[in-house]
Amino acid sequence: MRVSLKAILVVAAAVLGILALVVFNPENRQQQETPQPGAAAPSVTTGSPHHEPATEQTDSPGPAEVPAEVQAFIDSYADPDASDDEWGQSLAPNVTPALLASLLSSDRELARTAGHEILDVSDGRVSVGTKTDVSYTLEYAQLEDDHEHDEHEAVAHPIVTGIDFTDAPDGAALPLGTDDVEQVRAPVQEALTAVVAQPGGQSDEDREKLIRDTFTSPEKALSLPRSVDDGAAVRIGNAHELVLAAEDDQLVVHATVPYARDGESTPTWTTVTIELTRDDTGAWTPQDAHL
């Protein structure tokens, strides 16, 4: 059989085309360039492959981090069984006198339902409530002891200074909070206006009526002398240096206020003690005043 040269060339060209597809096929090249499992670089590990790396464990704040005096207050405050006298006596050693006076006239039912679980502790503040609900946050400070002690003996006493309720009901008689001065500023200023300031031409009868309308039991306030005797107008400024204290378990505020006869620019300063009580809404209101 005779095979023409043209047929041979056609067959040769076809074979070369097939070889070219095999050699330059991208998929075939990718397979050739992929490293074999035996050629992979060894991995490096540290520690035991069967254990997680050790991590530092930190305890969440809890009762152990709260001073014993603060813990005693929290337990006593929520005590539902103590009589009112027993309740006050148990609170007294661990609170300021002013805070105690406010507690003795506060809503005790609110205290009973506040809970006593410690939910958070930070520097000088403790959040207290029931389970995960914060009822109130108290603030405490270290009360310095002026008595002499051995150098190795503690000389400070933690004492609760204020209680901030998270969501108190309307009309609840609340204890003093951390903003205690602001809680009493308005009734104190009202009381000072009644006994120190005076409109021009105010008569003794007018002044007595104003004092009786301002204070709930004005016994000593009525005997306070007038700022000026001739009936001239007297202006007062805002109260300064409000110091909260207690007298016979009643909350009082020692308030210093400037006043001046109308037309004079140089003020005179006087300090008046304002006795506070609760009104029907549980808020503080002036009861009496004395120098």
mmCIF file of N, CA and C in Angstrom, residues 145-254:
data_model
loop_
_atom_site.group_PDB
_atom_site.id
_atom_site.type_symbol
_atom_site.label_atom_id
_atom_site.label_comp_id
_atom_site.label_asym_id
_atom_site.label_seq_id
_atom_site.Cartn_x
_atom_site.Cartn_y
_atom_site.Cartn_z
ATOM 1 N N ASP A 145 -8.715 56.672 113.403
ATOM 2 C CA ASP A 145 -8.814 56.581 114.852
ATOM 3 C C ASP A 145 -7.749 57.480 115.463
ATOM 4 N N ASP A 146 -8.176 58.423 116.301
ATOM 5 C CA ASP A 146 -7.238 59.363 116.912
ATOM 6 C C ASP A 146 -6.501 58.784 118.110
ATOM 7 N N HIS A 147 -6.913 57.626 118.581
ATOM 8 C CA HIS A 147 -6.267 57.045 119.758
ATOM 9 C C HIS A 147 -4.920 56.435 119.370
ATOM 10 N N GLU A 148 -4.048 56.343 120.347
ATOM 11 C CA GLU A 148 -2.733 55.764 120.097
ATOM 12 C C GLU A 148 -2.836 54.248 120.054
ATOM 13 N N HIS A 149 -2.104 53.653 119.118
ATOM 14 C CA HIS A 149 -2.110 52.206 118.955
ATOM 15 C C HIS A 149 -0.678 51.724 118.764
ATOM 16 N N ASP A 150 -0.511 50.449 118.979
ATOM 17 C CA ASP A 150 0.757 49.833 118.617
ATOM 18 C C ASP A 150 0.967 49.994 117.124
ATOM 19 N N GLU A 151 2.225 50.097 116.684
ATOM 20 C CA GLU A 151 2.509 50.377 115.277
ATOM 21 C C GLU A 151 2.012 49.289 114.348
ATOM 22 N N HIS A 152 1.783 48.093 114.862
ATOM 23 C CA HIS A 152 1.317 47.001 114.010
ATOM 24 C C HIS A 152 -0.205 46.847 114.060
ATOM 25 N N GLU A 153 -0.872 47.690 114.817
ATOM 26 C CA GLU A 153 -2.322 47.573 114.964
ATOM 27 C C GLU A 153 -3.040 48.501 114.003
ATOM 28 N N ALA A 154 -4.138 48.030 113.408
ATOM 29 C CA ALA A 154 -4.908 48.853 112.468
ATOM 30 C C ALA A 154 -5.482 50.077 113.186
ATOM 31 N N VAL A 155 -5.478 51.206 112.503
ATOM 32 C CA VAL A 155 -5.944 52.448 113.112
ATOM 33 C C VAL A 155 -7.093 53.061 112.317
ATOM 34 N N ALA A 156 -7.704 52.288 111.440
ATOM 35 C CA ALA A 156 -8.817 52.808 110.646
ATOM 36 C C ALA A 156 -10.009 51.876 110.777
ATOM 37 N N HIS A 157 -11.192 52.463 110.736
ATOM 38 C CA HIS A 157 -12.436 51.713 110.877
ATOM 39 C C HIS A 157 -13.306 51.984 109.661
ATOM 40 N N PRO A 158 -13.586 50.983 108.825
ATOM 41 C CA PRO A 158 -14.463 51.210 107.666
ATOM 42 C C PRO A 158 -15.862 51.593 108.129
ATOM 43 N N ILE A 159 -16.415 52.623 107.521
ATOM 44 C CA ILE A 159 -17.729 53.104 107.927
ATOM 45 C C ILE A 159 -18.535 53.496 106.702
ATOM 46 N N VAL A 160 -19.807 53.110 106.662
ATOM 47 C CA VAL A 160 -20.676 53.400 105.519
ATOM 48 C C VAL A 160 -21.081 54.872 105.566
ATOM 49 N N THR A 161 -20.948 55.552 104.421
ATOM 50 C CA THR A 161 -21.205 56.996 104.369
ATOM 51 C C THR A 161 -22.412 57.378 103.526
ATOM 52 N N GLY A 162 -22.889 56.493 102.647
ATOM 53 C CA GLY A 162 -24.032 56.842 101.803
ATOM 54 C C GLY A 162 -24.595 55.616 101.107
ATOM 55 N N ILE A 163 -25.889 55.666 100.781
ATOM 56 C CA ILE A 163 -26.567 54.551 100.122
ATOM 57 C C ILE A 163 -27.366 55.096 98.943
ATOM 58 N N ASP A 164 -27.072 54.601 97.752
ATOM 59 C CA ASP A 164 -27.783 55.028 96.543
ATOM 60 C C ASP A 164 -28.661 53.880 96.041
ATOM 61 N N PHE A 165 -29.969 54.058 96.088
ATOM 62 C CA PHE A 165 -30.879 53.027 95.580
ATOM 63 C C PHE A 165 -30.983 53.122 94.059
ATOM 64 N N THR A 166 -31.099 51.960 93.423
ATOM 65 C CA THR A 166 -31.119 51.897 91.962
ATOM 66 C C THR A 166 -32.469 52.328 91.394
ATOM 67 N N ASP A 167 -33.542 51.803 91.938
ATOM 68 C CA ASP A 167 -34.870 52.089 91.386
ATOM 69 C C ASP A 167 -35.887 52.104 92.527
ATOM 70 N N ALA A 168 -35.771 53.101 93.373
ATOM 71 C CA ALA A 168 -36.659 53.177 94.536
ATOM 72 C C ALA A 168 -38.060 53.607 94.106
ATOM 73 N N PRO A 169 -39.090 53.099 94.748
ATOM 74 C CA PRO A 169 -40.462 53.504 94.395
ATOM 75 C C PRO A 169 -40.714 54.953 94.764
ATOM 76 N N ASP A 170 -41.648 55.568 94.072
ATOM 77 C CA ASP A 170 -42.014 56.955 94.375
ATOM 78 C C ASP A 170 -42.553 57.050 95.800
ATOM 79 N N GLY A 171 -42.132 58.109 96.490
ATOM 80 C CA GLY A 171 -42.621 58.320 97.845
ATOM 81 C C GLY A 171 -41.876 57.565 98.915
ATOM 82 N N ALA A 172 -40.845 56.816 98.538
ATOM 83 C CA ALA A 172 -40.074 56.088 99.544
ATOM 84 C C ALA A 172 -39.184 57.052 100.316
ATOM 85 N N ALA A 173 -39.129 56.875 101.628
ATOM 86 C CA ALA A 173 -38.247 57.675 102.468
ATOM 87 C C ALA A 173 -36.860 57.052 102.414
ATOM 88 N N LEU A 174 -35.972 57.686 101.658
ATOM 89 C CA LEU A 174 -34.662 57.101 101.389
ATOM 90 C C LEU A 174 -33.627 57.564 102.406
ATOM 91 N N PRO A 175 -32.649 56.720 102.695
ATOM 92 C CA PRO A 175 -31.521 57.175 103.505
ATOM 93 C C PRO A 175 -30.663 58.139 102.698
ATOM 94 N N LEU A 176 -29.757 58.802 103.366
ATOM 95 C CA LEU A 176 -28.864 59.719 102.664
ATOM 96 C C LEU A 176 -27.998 58.960 101.668
ATOM 97 N N GLY A 177 -27.845 59.557 100.485
ATOM 98 C CA GLY A 177 -27.021 58.950 99.462
ATOM 99 C C GLY A 177 -25.639 59.573 99.426
ATOM 100 N N THR A 178 -24.889 59.240 98.397
ATOM 101 C CA THR A 178 -23.550 59.801 98.258
ATOM 102 C C THR A 178 -23.595 61.279 97.890
ATOM 103 N N ASP A 179 -24.754 61.766 97.448
ATOM 104 C CA ASP A 179 -24.944 63.193 97.176
ATOM 105 C C ASP A 179 -25.756 63.819 98.312
ATOM 106 N N ASP A 180 -25.433 63.450 99.553
ATOM 107 C CA ASP A 180 -26.251 63.834 100.699
ATOM 108 C C ASP A 180 -26.441 65.344 100.827
ATOM 109 N N VAL A 181 -25.402 66.128 100.539
ATOM 110 C CA VAL A 181 -25.529 67.585 100.651
ATOM 111 C C VAL A 181 -26.577 68.108 99.674
ATOM 112 N N GLU A 182 -26.574 67.577 98.455
ATOM 113 C CA GLU A 182 -27.558 68.021 97.461
ATOM 114 C C GLU A 182 -28.963 67.575 97.829
ATOM 115 N N GLN A 183 -29.090 66.479 98.524
ATOM 116 C CA GLN A 183 -30.414 66.006 98.943
ATOM 117 C C GLN A 183 -31.088 66.985 99.908
ATOM 118 N N VAL A 184 -30.284 67.689 100.701
ATOM 119 C CA VAL A 184 -30.863 68.559 101.736
ATOM 120 C C VAL A 184 -30.695 70.043 101.423
ATOM 121 N N ARG A 185 -30.042 70.382 100.340
ATOM 122 C CA ARG A 185 -29.743 71.796 100.068
ATOM 123 C C ARG A 185 -31.016 72.639 99.937
ATOM 124 N N ALA A 186 -32.006 72.151 99.215
ATOM 125 C CA ALA A 186 -33.220 72.944 98.995
ATOM 126 C C ALA A 186 -33.968 73.250 100.290
ATOM 127 N N PRO A 187 -34.276 72.253 101.151
ATOM 128 C CA PRO A 187 -34.969 72.584 102.400
ATOM 129 C C PRO A 187 -34.131 73.448 103.340
ATOM 130 N N VAL A 188 -32.799 73.288 103.315
ATOM 131 C CA VAL A 188 -31.929 74.118 104.154
ATOM 132 C C VAL A 188 -31.992 75.572 103.694
ATOM 133 N N GLN A 189 -31.935 75.793 102.381
ATOM 134 C CA GLN A 189 -32.002 77.159 101.861
ATOM 135 C C GLN A 189 -33.358 77.794 102.168
ATOM 136 N N GLU A 190 -34.414 77.004 102.089
ATOM 137 C CA GLU A 190 -35.751 77.501 102.430
ATOM 138 C C GLU A 190 -35.809 77.938 103.888
ATOM 139 N N ALA A 191 -35.209 77.138 104.771
ATOM 140 C CA ALA A 191 -35.215 77.480 106.185
ATOM 141 C C ALA A 191 -34.405 78.739 106.462
ATOM 142 N N LEU A 192 -33.245 78.881 105.831
ATOM 143 C CA LEU A 192 -32.406 80.061 106.022
ATOM 144 C C LEU A 192 -33.109 81.322 105.524
ATOM 145 N N THR A 193 -33.832 81.214 104.448
ATOM 146 C CA THR A 193 -34.571 82.363 103.919
ATOM 147 C C THR A 193 -35.612 82.852 104.922
ATOM 148 N N ALA A 194 -36.220 81.892 105.637
ATOM 149 C CA ALA A 194 -37.264 82.269 106.592
ATOM 150 C C ALA A 194 -36.706 82.950 107.830
ATOM 151 N N VAL A 195 -35.516 82.538 108.288
ATOM 152 C CA VAL A 195 -35.024 83.062 109.569
ATOM 153 C C VAL A 195 -33.941 84.127 109.429
ATOM 154 N N VAL A 196 -33.286 84.229 108.268
ATOM 155 C CA VAL A 196 -32.195 85.201 108.091
ATOM 156 C C VAL A 196 -32.611 86.342 107.172
ATOM 157 N N ALA A 197 -33.149 85.992 105.994
ATOM 158 C CA ALA A 197 -33.567 87.036 105.047
ATOM 159 C C ALA A 197 -34.854 87.692 105.543
ATOM 160 N N GLN A 198 -35.112 88.894 105.017
ATOM 161 C CA GLN A 198 -36.394 89.520 105.319
ATOM 162 C C GLN A 198 -36.712 90.577 104.265
ATOM 163 N N PRO A 199 -37.959 90.604 103.836
ATOM 164 C CA PRO A 199 -38.367 91.663 102.911
ATOM 165 C C PRO A 199 -38.397 93.008 103.636
ATOM 166 N N GLY A 200 -38.273 94.065 102.879
ATOM 167 C CA GLY A 200 -38.364 95.390 103.488
ATOM 168 C C GLY A 200 -39.724 95.617 104.114
ATOM 169 N N GLY A 201 -39.745 96.140 105.343
ATOM 170 C CA GLY A 201 -40.996 96.430 106.013
ATOM 171 C C GLY A 201 -41.675 95.229 106.618
ATOM 172 N N GLN A 202 -40.987 94.084 106.708
ATOM 173 C CA GLN A 202 -41.608 92.893 107.290
ATOM 174 C C GLN A 202 -41.850 93.114 108.794
ATOM 175 N N SER A 203 -43.056 92.905 109.247
ATOM 176 C CA SER A 203 -43.386 93.060 110.653
ATOM 177 C C SER A 203 -43.037 91.785 111.416
ATOM 178 N N ASP A 204 -43.049 91.870 112.740
ATOM 179 C CA ASP A 204 -42.802 90.686 113.560
ATOM 180 C C ASP A 204 -43.865 89.625 113.310
ATOM 181 N N GLU A 205 -45.096 90.075 113.126
ATOM 182 C CA GLU A 205 -46.182 89.127 112.852
ATOM 183 C C GLU A 205 -45.983 88.441 111.503
ATOM 184 N N ASP A 206 -45.546 89.215 110.510
ATOM 185 C CA ASP A 206 -45.285 88.623 109.192
ATOM 186 C C ASP A 206 -44.166 87.594 109.287
ATOM 187 N N ARG A 207 -43.140 87.917 110.023
ATOM 188 C CA ARG A 207 -41.997 87.004 110.154
ATOM 189 C C ARG A 207 -42.407 85.735 110.886
ATOM 190 N N GLU A 208 -43.203 85.864 111.925
ATOM 191 C CA GLU A 208 -43.654 84.681 112.655
ATOM 192 C C GLU A 208 -44.489 83.773 111.762
ATOM 193 N N LYS A 209 -45.357 84.374 110.964
ATOM 194 C CA LYS A 209 -46.180 83.560 110.055
ATOM 195 C C LYS A 209 -45.307 82.819 109.047
ATOM 196 N N LEU A 210 -44.293 83.499 108.503
ATOM 197 C CA LEU A 210 -43.406 82.865 107.532
ATOM 198 C C LEU A 210 -42.679 81.685 108.172
ATOM 199 N N ILE A 211 -42.210 81.858 109.397
ATOM 200 C CA ILE A 211 -41.496 80.775 110.079
ATOM 201 C C ILE A 211 -42.434 79.597 110.355
ATOM 202 N N ARG A 212 -43.633 79.893 110.784
ATOM 203 C CA ARG A 212 -44.579 78.803 111.056
ATOM 204 C C ARG A 212 -44.968 78.071 109.778
ATOM 205 N N ASP A 213 -45.030 78.776 108.668
ATOM 206 C CA ASP A 213 -45.367 78.139 107.388
ATOM 207 C C ASP A 213 -44.201 77.319 106.836
ATOM 208 N N THR A 214 -42.983 77.648 107.253
ATOM 209 C CA THR A 214 -41.794 76.978 106.710
ATOM 210 C C THR A 214 -41.409 75.749 107.509
ATOM 211 N N PHE A 215 -41.503 75.830 108.829
ATOM 212 C CA PHE A 215 -41.072 74.742 109.710
ATOM 213 C C PHE A 215 -42.275 73.962 110.238
ATOM 214 N N THR A 216 -42.067 72.667 110.432
ATOM 215 C CA THR A 216 -43.160 71.838 110.934
ATOM 216 C C THR A 216 -43.370 72.010 112.435
ATOM 217 N N SER A 217 -42.312 72.263 113.204
ATOM 218 C CA SER A 217 -42.420 72.468 114.653
ATOM 219 C C SER A 217 -41.466 73.574 115.085
ATOM 220 N N PRO A 218 -41.774 74.820 114.734
ATOM 221 C CA PRO A 218 -40.837 75.918 115.001
ATOM 222 C C PRO A 218 -40.895 76.422 116.443
ATOM 223 N N GLU A 219 -40.130 75.796 117.296
ATOM 224 C CA GLU A 219 -40.060 76.238 118.683
ATOM 225 C C GLU A 219 -38.865 77.175 118.879
ATOM 226 N N LYS A 220 -37.685 76.688 118.533
ATOM 227 C CA LYS A 220 -36.476 77.504 118.681
ATOM 228 C C LYS A 220 -36.355 78.539 117.562
ATOM 229 N N ALA A 221 -36.876 78.233 116.391
ATOM 230 C CA ALA A 221 -36.749 79.164 115.263
ATOM 231 C C ALA A 221 -37.450 80.494 115.556
ATOM 232 N N LEU A 222 -38.537 80.461 116.289
ATOM 233 C CA LEU A 222 -39.277 81.684 116.578
ATOM 234 C C LEU A 222 -38.495 82.643 117.477
ATOM 235 N N SER A 223 -37.531 82.103 118.204
ATOM 236 C CA SER A 223 -36.753 82.949 119.114
ATOM 237 C C SER A 223 -35.466 83.468 118.475
ATOM 238 N N LEU A 224 -35.208 83.092 117.244
ATOM 239 C CA LEU A 224 -34.008 83.607 116.569
ATOM 240 C C LEU A 224 -34.158 85.110 116.336
ATOM 241 N N PRO A 225 -33.106 85.902 116.610
ATOM 242 C CA PRO A 225 -33.221 87.353 116.412
ATOM 243 C C PRO A 225 -33.294 87.721 114.940
ATOM 244 N N ARG A 226 -33.923 88.846 114.664
ATOM 245 C CA ARG A 226 -33.980 89.356 113.290
ATOM 246 C C ARG A 226 -32.581 89.794 112.864
ATOM 247 N N SER A 227 -32.336 89.751 111.566
ATOM 248 C CA SER A 227 -31.017 90.139 111.050
ATOM 249 C C SER A 227 -30.744 91.616 111.294
ATOM 250 N N VAL A 228 -31.743 92.463 111.085
ATOM 251 C CA VAL A 228 -31.650 93.892 111.419
ATOM 252 C C VAL A 228 -32.937 94.286 112.127
ATOM 253 N N ASP A 229 -32.849 95.256 113.008
ATOM 254 C CA ASP A 229 -33.988 95.594 113.849
ATOM 255 C C ASP A 229 -34.914 96.657 113.276
ATOM 256 N N ASP A 230 -34.438 97.388 112.267
ATOM 257 C CA ASP A 230 -35.246 98.527 111.812
ATOM 258 C C ASP A 230 -36.186 98.174 110.661
ATOM 259 N N GLY A 231 -36.316 96.895 110.351
ATOM 260 C CA GLY A 231 -37.256 96.497 109.316
ATOM 261 C C GLY A 231 -36.742 96.665 107.898
ATOM 262 N N ALA A 232 -35.439 96.957 107.743
ATOM 263 C CA ALA A 232 -34.877 97.096 106.392
ATOM 264 C C ALA A 232 -34.815 95.731 105.712
ATOM 265 N N ALA A 233 -34.767 95.768 104.394
ATOM 266 C CA ALA A 233 -34.676 94.518 103.635
ATOM 267 C C ALA A 233 -33.297 93.892 103.821
ATOM 268 N N VAL A 234 -33.282 92.551 103.926
ATOM 269 C CA VAL A 234 -32.029 91.797 104.077
ATOM 270 C C VAL A 234 -31.990 90.721 103.010
ATOM 271 N N ARG A 235 -30.892 90.713 102.278
ATOM 272 C CA ARG A 235 -30.678 89.698 101.231
ATOM 273 C C ARG A 235 -29.706 88.638 101.757
ATOM 274 N N ILE A 236 -29.890 87.381 101.318
ATOM 275 C CA ILE A 236 -28.944 86.321 101.676
ATOM 276 C C ILE A 236 -28.426 85.657 100.412
ATOM 277 N N GLY A 237 -27.258 85.020 100.557
ATOM 278 C CA GLY A 237 -26.702 84.249 99.458
ATOM 279 C C GLY A 237 -27.005 82.769 99.639
ATOM 280 N N ASN A 238 -26.363 81.967 98.825
ATOM 281 C CA ASN A 238 -26.540 80.516 98.943
ATOM 282 C C ASN A 238 -25.786 79.994 100.161
ATOM 283 N N ALA A 239 -26.323 78.938 100.748
ATOM 284 C CA ALA A 239 -25.682 78.339 101.916
ATOM 285 C C ALA A 239 -24.335 77.739 101.544
ATOM 286 N N HIS A 240 -23.359 77.906 102.420
ATOM 287 C CA HIS A 240 -22.027 77.365 102.218
ATOM 288 C C HIS A 240 -21.713 76.392 103.355
ATOM 289 N N GLU A 241 -20.753 75.542 103.097
ATOM 290 C CA GLU A 241 -20.224 74.659 104.142
ATOM 291 C C GLU A 241 -21.327 73.905 104.876
ATOM 292 N N LEU A 242 -22.161 73.241 104.128
ATOM 293 C CA LEU A 242 -23.205 72.432 104.757
ATOM 294 C C LEU A 242 -22.565 71.202 105.408
ATOM 295 N N VAL A 243 -22.736 71.070 106.687
ATOM 296 C CA VAL A 243 -22.176 69.940 107.439
ATOM 297 C C VAL A 243 -23.329 69.134 108.019
ATOM 298 N N LEU A 244 -23.447 67.892 107.600
ATOM 299 C CA LEU A 244 -24.536 67.035 108.066
ATOM 300 C C LEU A 244 -24.120 66.331 109.344
ATOM 301 N N ALA A 245 -25.020 66.299 110.306
ATOM 302 C CA ALA A 245 -24.731 65.687 111.604
ATOM 303 C C ALA A 245 -26.022 65.142 112.181
ATOM 304 N N ALA A 246 -25.978 64.788 113.458
ATOM 305 C CA ALA A 246 -27.170 64.274 114.136
ATOM 306 C C ALA A 246 -27.221 64.840 115.542
ATOM 307 N N GLU A 247 -28.420 65.168 115.994
ATOM 308 C CA GLU A 247 -28.665 65.587 117.368
ATOM 309 C C GLU A 247 -29.832 64.764 117.897
ATOM 310 N N ASP A 248 -29.544 63.934 118.900
ATOM 311 C CA ASP A 248 -30.573 63.041 119.450
ATOM 312 C C ASP A 248 -31.213 62.194 118.349
ATOM 313 N N ASP A 249 -30.356 61.630 117.494
ATOM 314 C CA ASP A 249 -30.788 60.752 116.400
ATOM 315 C C ASP A 249 -31.638 61.463 115.354
ATOM 316 N N GLN A 250 -31.600 62.783 115.323
ATOM 317 C CA GLN A 250 -32.311 63.539 114.296
ATOM 318 C C GLN A 250 -31.291 64.185 113.359
ATOM 319 N N LEU A 251 -31.592 64.165 112.068
ATOM 320 C CA LEU A 251 -30.684 64.757 111.092
ATOM 321 C C LEU A 251 -30.696 66.276 111.202
ATOM 322 N N VAL A 252 -29.513 66.876 111.311
ATOM 323 C CA VAL A 252 -29.376 68.331 111.337
ATOM 324 C C VAL A 252 -28.306 68.734 110.331
ATOM 325 N N VAL A 253 -28.382 69.990 109.919
ATOM 326 C CA VAL A 253 -27.396 70.532 108.988
ATOM 327 C C VAL A 253 -26.901 71.855 109.544
ATOM 328 N N HIS A 254 -25.596 71.963 109.750
ATOM 329 C CA HIS A 254 -24.980 73.227 110.140
ATOM 330 C C HIS A 254 -24.646 73.971 108.849
#
